PDB file of C-alpha atoms in Angstrom:
ATOM      1  CA  MET P   1     105.972 122.116  94.082  1.00 94.00           C
ATOM      2  CA  LYS P   2     106.629 121.466  90.403  1.00 97.00           C
ATOM      3  CA  SER P   3     106.218 118.309  88.368  1.00 97.00           C
ATOM      4  CA  PHE P   4     108.629 117.052  85.749  1.00 97.00           C
ATOM      5  CA  GLN P   5     108.790 113.983  83.543  1.00 96.00           C
ATOM      6  CA  VAL P   6     111.598 111.469  83.626  1.00 97.00           C
ATOM      7  CA  THR P   7     112.249 109.355  80.551  1.00 94.00           C
ATOM      8  CA  PHE P   8     114.539 106.384  80.933  1.00 94.00           C
ATOM      9  CA  HIS P   9     116.579 104.464  78.381  1.00 91.00           C
ATOM     10  CA  GLN P  10     114.900 101.445  76.843  1.00 90.00           C
ATOM     11  CA  GLU P  11     117.517  99.230  78.552  1.00 90.00           C
ATOM     12  CA  ASP P  12     116.443 100.624  81.940  1.00 88.00           C
ATOM     13  CA  GLN P  13     113.143  98.749  81.625  1.00 87.00           C
ATOM     14  CA  ALA P  14     111.307 101.537  83.420  1.00 90.00           C
ATOM     15  CA  ASP P  15     108.259 103.458  82.276  1.00 91.00           C
ATOM     16  CA  GLN P  16     108.301 107.208  81.995  1.00 94.00           C
ATOM     17  CA  MET P  17     107.351 108.737  85.340  1.00 96.00           C
ATOM     18  CA  VAL P  18     106.112 112.027  86.674  1.00 97.00           C
ATOM     19  CA  VAL P  19     108.082 113.253  89.672  1.00 98.00           C
ATOM     20  CA  LYS P  20     107.290 116.234  91.859  1.00 98.00           C
ATOM     21  CA  LYS P  21     110.055 118.415  93.231  1.00 98.00           C
ATOM     22  CA  LEU P  22     109.001 120.030  96.487  1.00 98.00           C
ATOM     23  CA  SER P  23     110.178 122.931  98.580  1.00 98.00           C
ATOM     24  CA  GLU P  24     110.924 122.314 102.238  1.00 97.00           C
ATOM     25  CA  ALA P  25     107.545 123.870 103.135  1.00 97.00           C
ATOM     26  CA  ASP P  26     105.744 121.586 100.638  1.00 98.00           C
ATOM     27  CA  PHE P  27     107.492 118.558 102.115  1.00 98.00           C
ATOM     28  CA  ASN P  28     106.666 119.547 105.684  1.00 98.00           C
ATOM     29  CA  ALA P  29     102.989 119.941 104.727  1.00 97.00           C
ATOM     30  CA  ALA P  30     103.052 116.538 102.997  1.00 98.00           C
ATOM     31  CA  ILE P  31     104.268 114.811 106.177  1.00 98.00           C
ATOM     32  CA  GLU P  32     102.390 116.919 108.719  1.00 97.00           C
ATOM     33  CA  GLY P  33     100.429 113.880 109.921  1.00 97.00           C
ATOM     34  CA  GLY P  34     103.552 111.752 110.436  1.00 97.00           C
ATOM     35  CA  MET P  35     106.475 110.189 108.592  1.00 98.00           C
ATOM     36  CA  ARG P  36     108.399 106.895 108.498  1.00 97.00           C
ATOM     37  CA  GLN P  37     111.964 106.511 107.262  1.00 97.00           C
ATOM     38  CA  LEU P  38     112.093 103.325 105.193  1.00 97.00           C
ATOM     39  CA  PHE P  39     115.618 102.963 103.781  1.00 96.00           C
ATOM     40  CA  GLU P  40     118.700 104.809 102.540  1.00 96.00           C
ATOM     41  CA  LEU P  41     120.645 104.647  99.297  1.00 97.00           C
ATOM     42  CA  ASP P  42     124.156 106.090  99.232  1.00 96.00           C
ATOM     43  CA  THR P  43     125.328 106.966  95.697  1.00 96.00           C
ATOM     44  CA  ASN P  44     127.953 109.091  94.009  1.00 95.00           C
ATOM     45  CA  ILE P  45     125.258 111.743  93.390  1.00 96.00           C
ATOM     46  CA  GLY P  46     124.134 111.943  97.004  1.00 97.00           C
ATOM     47  CA  LEU P  47     122.536 110.097  99.874  1.00 97.00           C
ATOM     48  CA  PHE P  48     118.848 109.380  99.324  1.00 98.00           C
ATOM     49  CA  ILE P  49     116.533 108.755 102.250  1.00 98.00           C
ATOM     50  CA  PHE P  50     113.200 107.196 101.344  1.00 98.00           C
ATOM     51  CA  VAL P  51     110.191 108.049 103.497  1.00 98.00           C
ATOM     52  CA  ASP P  52     106.453 107.792 103.436  1.00 98.00           C
ATOM     53  CA  GLY P  53     104.129 110.068 105.305  1.00 97.00           C
ATOM     54  CA  GLU P  54     100.683 111.472 105.773  1.00 98.00           C
ATOM     55  CA  ASP P  55      99.462 114.985 105.229  1.00 97.00           C
ATOM     56  CA  LYS P  56      97.129 116.698 107.729  1.00 96.00           C
ATOM     57  CA  ASP P  57      94.089 115.033 106.103  1.00 96.00           C
ATOM     58  CA  GLY P  58      95.559 111.522 106.251  1.00 96.00           C
ATOM     59  CA  GLY P  59      96.549 111.402 102.555  1.00 97.00           C
ATOM     60  CA  GLU P  60      99.563 109.162 101.985  1.00 97.00           C
ATOM     61  CA  THR P  61     102.683 110.557 100.341  1.00 98.00           C
ATOM     62  CA  TYR P  62     105.932 108.952  99.117  1.00 98.00           C
ATOM     63  CA  HIS P  63     109.277 110.749  99.018  1.00 98.00           C
ATOM     64  CA  ALA P  64     113.014 110.636  98.553  1.00 98.00           C
ATOM     65  CA  LEU P  65     115.213 113.276 100.164  1.00 98.00           C
ATOM     66  CA  ARG P  66     118.600 113.911  98.574  1.00 98.00           C
ATOM     67  CA  PHE P  67     121.534 114.982 100.735  1.00 98.00           C
ATOM     68  CA  GLN P  68     124.780 116.196  99.203  1.00 95.00           C
ATOM     69  CA  ASP P  69     128.256 117.001 100.471  1.00 89.00           C
ATOM     70  CA  GLU P  70     127.658 115.919 104.085  1.00 87.00           C
ATOM     71  CA  LYS P  71     125.144 118.761 104.598  1.00 91.00           C
ATOM     72  CA  GLU P  72     122.530 118.259 107.290  1.00 93.00           C
ATOM     73  CA  GLU P  73     119.641 119.660 105.230  1.00 95.00           C
ATOM     74  CA  PRO P  74     118.337 117.974 102.078  1.00 97.00           C
ATOM     75  CA  SER P  75     119.265 119.602  98.793  1.00 96.00           C
ATOM     76  CA  ASP P  76     116.222 118.148  97.018  1.00 97.00           C
ATOM     77  CA  TYR P  77     112.815 116.795  98.010  1.00 98.00           C
ATOM     78  CA  TYR P  78     111.157 114.461  95.516  1.00 98.00           C
ATOM     79  CA  SER P  79     107.637 113.077  95.656  1.00 98.00           C
ATOM     80  CA  PHE P  80     106.455 109.976  93.780  1.00 98.00           C
ATOM     81  CA  GLU P  81     103.320 108.107  92.903  1.00 97.00           C
ATOM     82  CA  LEU P  82     102.823 104.896  94.879  1.00 97.00           C
ATOM     83  CA  LYS P  83     103.448 102.629  91.856  1.00 96.00           C
ATOM     84  CA  ASP P  84     106.866 104.214  91.237  1.00 96.00           C
ATOM     85  CA  PHE P  85     107.788 104.255  94.921  1.00 98.00           C
ATOM     86  CA  TYR P  86     106.840 100.593  95.163  1.00 97.00           C
ATOM     87  CA  GLU P  87     109.277  99.831  92.308  1.00 95.00           C
ATOM     88  CA  PHE P  88     112.081 101.539  94.260  1.00 96.00           C
ATOM     89  CA  ILE P  89     111.263  99.477  97.354  1.00 96.00           C
ATOM     90  CA  ALA P  90     111.188  96.280  95.284  1.00 94.00           C
ATOM     91  CA  LEU P  91     114.635  97.017  93.825  1.00 94.00           C
ATOM     92  CA  PHE P  92     116.051  97.852  97.243  1.00 94.00           C
ATOM     93  CA  THR P  93     114.647  94.809  99.029  1.00 93.00           C
ATOM     94  CA  SER P  94     115.565  92.388  96.245  1.00 89.00           C
ATOM     95  CA  GLN P  95     119.192  93.242  97.052  1.00 79.00           C
ATOM     96  CA  MET P  96     118.738  91.422 100.371  1.00 73.00           C
ATOM     97  CA  TYR P  97     118.260  88.117  98.600  1.00 71.00           C
ATOM     98  CA  ILE P  98     121.566  88.130  96.739  1.00 62.00           C
ATOM     99  CA  GLU P  99     123.831  85.477  98.190  1.00 54.00           C
ATOM    100  CA  ASP P 100     126.656  86.623 100.464  1.00 54.00           C
ATOM    101  CA  ASP P 101     129.052  83.945  99.219  1.00 48.00           C
ATOM    102  CA  GLU P 102     129.282  85.183  95.629  1.00 52.00           C
ATOM    103  CA  SER P 103     132.645  85.259  93.932  1.00 49.00           C
ATOM    104  CA  GLU P 104     134.458  88.559  93.475  1.00 51.00           C
ATOM    105  CA  SER P 105     133.556  88.744  89.792  1.00 54.00           C
ATOM    106  CA  ASP P 106     129.875  88.328  90.665  1.00 54.00           C
ATOM    107  CA  GLU P 107     130.092  91.255  93.106  1.00 55.00           C
ATOM    108  CA  GLU P 108     130.907  93.522  90.181  1.00 70.00           C
ATOM    109  CA  ALA P 109     127.739  92.448  88.360  1.00 81.00           C
ATOM    110  CA  TYR P 110     124.936  94.930  87.784  1.00 84.00           C
ATOM    111  CA  GLU P 111     122.565  94.254  90.670  1.00 89.00           C
ATOM    112  CA  PRO P 112     119.157  95.683  91.655  1.00 91.00           C
ATOM    113  CA  ILE P 113     120.722  98.276  93.961  1.00 92.00           C
ATOM    114  CA  HIS P 114     122.848  99.534  91.053  1.00 93.00           C
ATOM    115  CA  HIS P 115     119.726  99.767  88.917  1.00 93.00           C
ATOM    116  CA  LEU P 116     117.984 101.808  91.616  1.00 96.00           C
ATOM    117  CA  ALA P 117     120.948 104.197  91.777  1.00 96.00           C
ATOM    118  CA  HIS P 118     120.916 104.465  87.969  1.00 95.00           C
ATOM    119  CA  LEU P 119     117.214 105.357  87.956  1.00 96.00           C
ATOM    120  CA  PHE P 120     117.891 108.082  90.495  1.00 97.00           C
ATOM    121  CA  PHE P 121     120.684 109.440  88.325  1.00 97.00           C
ATOM    122  CA  HIS P 122     118.037 109.992  85.620  1.00 96.00           C
ATOM    123  CA  ILE P 123     115.592 111.514  88.114  1.00 97.00           C
ATOM    124  CA  VAL P 124     118.173 113.984  89.434  1.00 97.00           C
ATOM    125  CA  GLU P 125     119.350 114.834  85.922  1.00 96.00           C
ATOM    126  CA  SER P 126     115.787 115.427  84.670  1.00 97.00           C
ATOM    127  CA  GLY P 127     114.938 117.625  87.656  1.00 97.00           C
ATOM    128  CA  GLU P 128     118.103 119.748  87.711  1.00 94.00           C
ATOM    129  CA  GLY P 129     116.509 122.859  86.229  1.00 92.00           C
ATOM    130  CA  VAL P 130     113.244 122.489  88.150  1.00 96.00           C
ATOM    131  CA  THR P 131     112.743 124.909  91.016  1.00 93.00           C
ATOM    132  CA  PRO P 132     109.892 124.083  93.399  1.00 92.00           C
TER     133      PRO P 132
END
């Protein structure tokens, strides 16, 4: 497991965050006590599955698994601090409150789900050279 820092653009309105990139073994140890799948985000840089879990001692962990090119195994395992993970959940769930009867031009507007995908673009880009 290796940590890396992600710095966002000022317009992203997100604080710098420390992200951990895990190996499959690190991830399995982090969820040894159980795991819940919370939601998925399908983007042009991969499918992200967000999970929380417990390690063998009951410590809570927060993750995103990145799948690429229709492969069955994740290409990347990311681990986050609770405060950052909570922000991702808030962006995802706020999408549910956008009205269904918006006009076509409103559908092209930059919405919370787009912002979440943009943040993950920065996370993936910042962690490209990091090997767990």
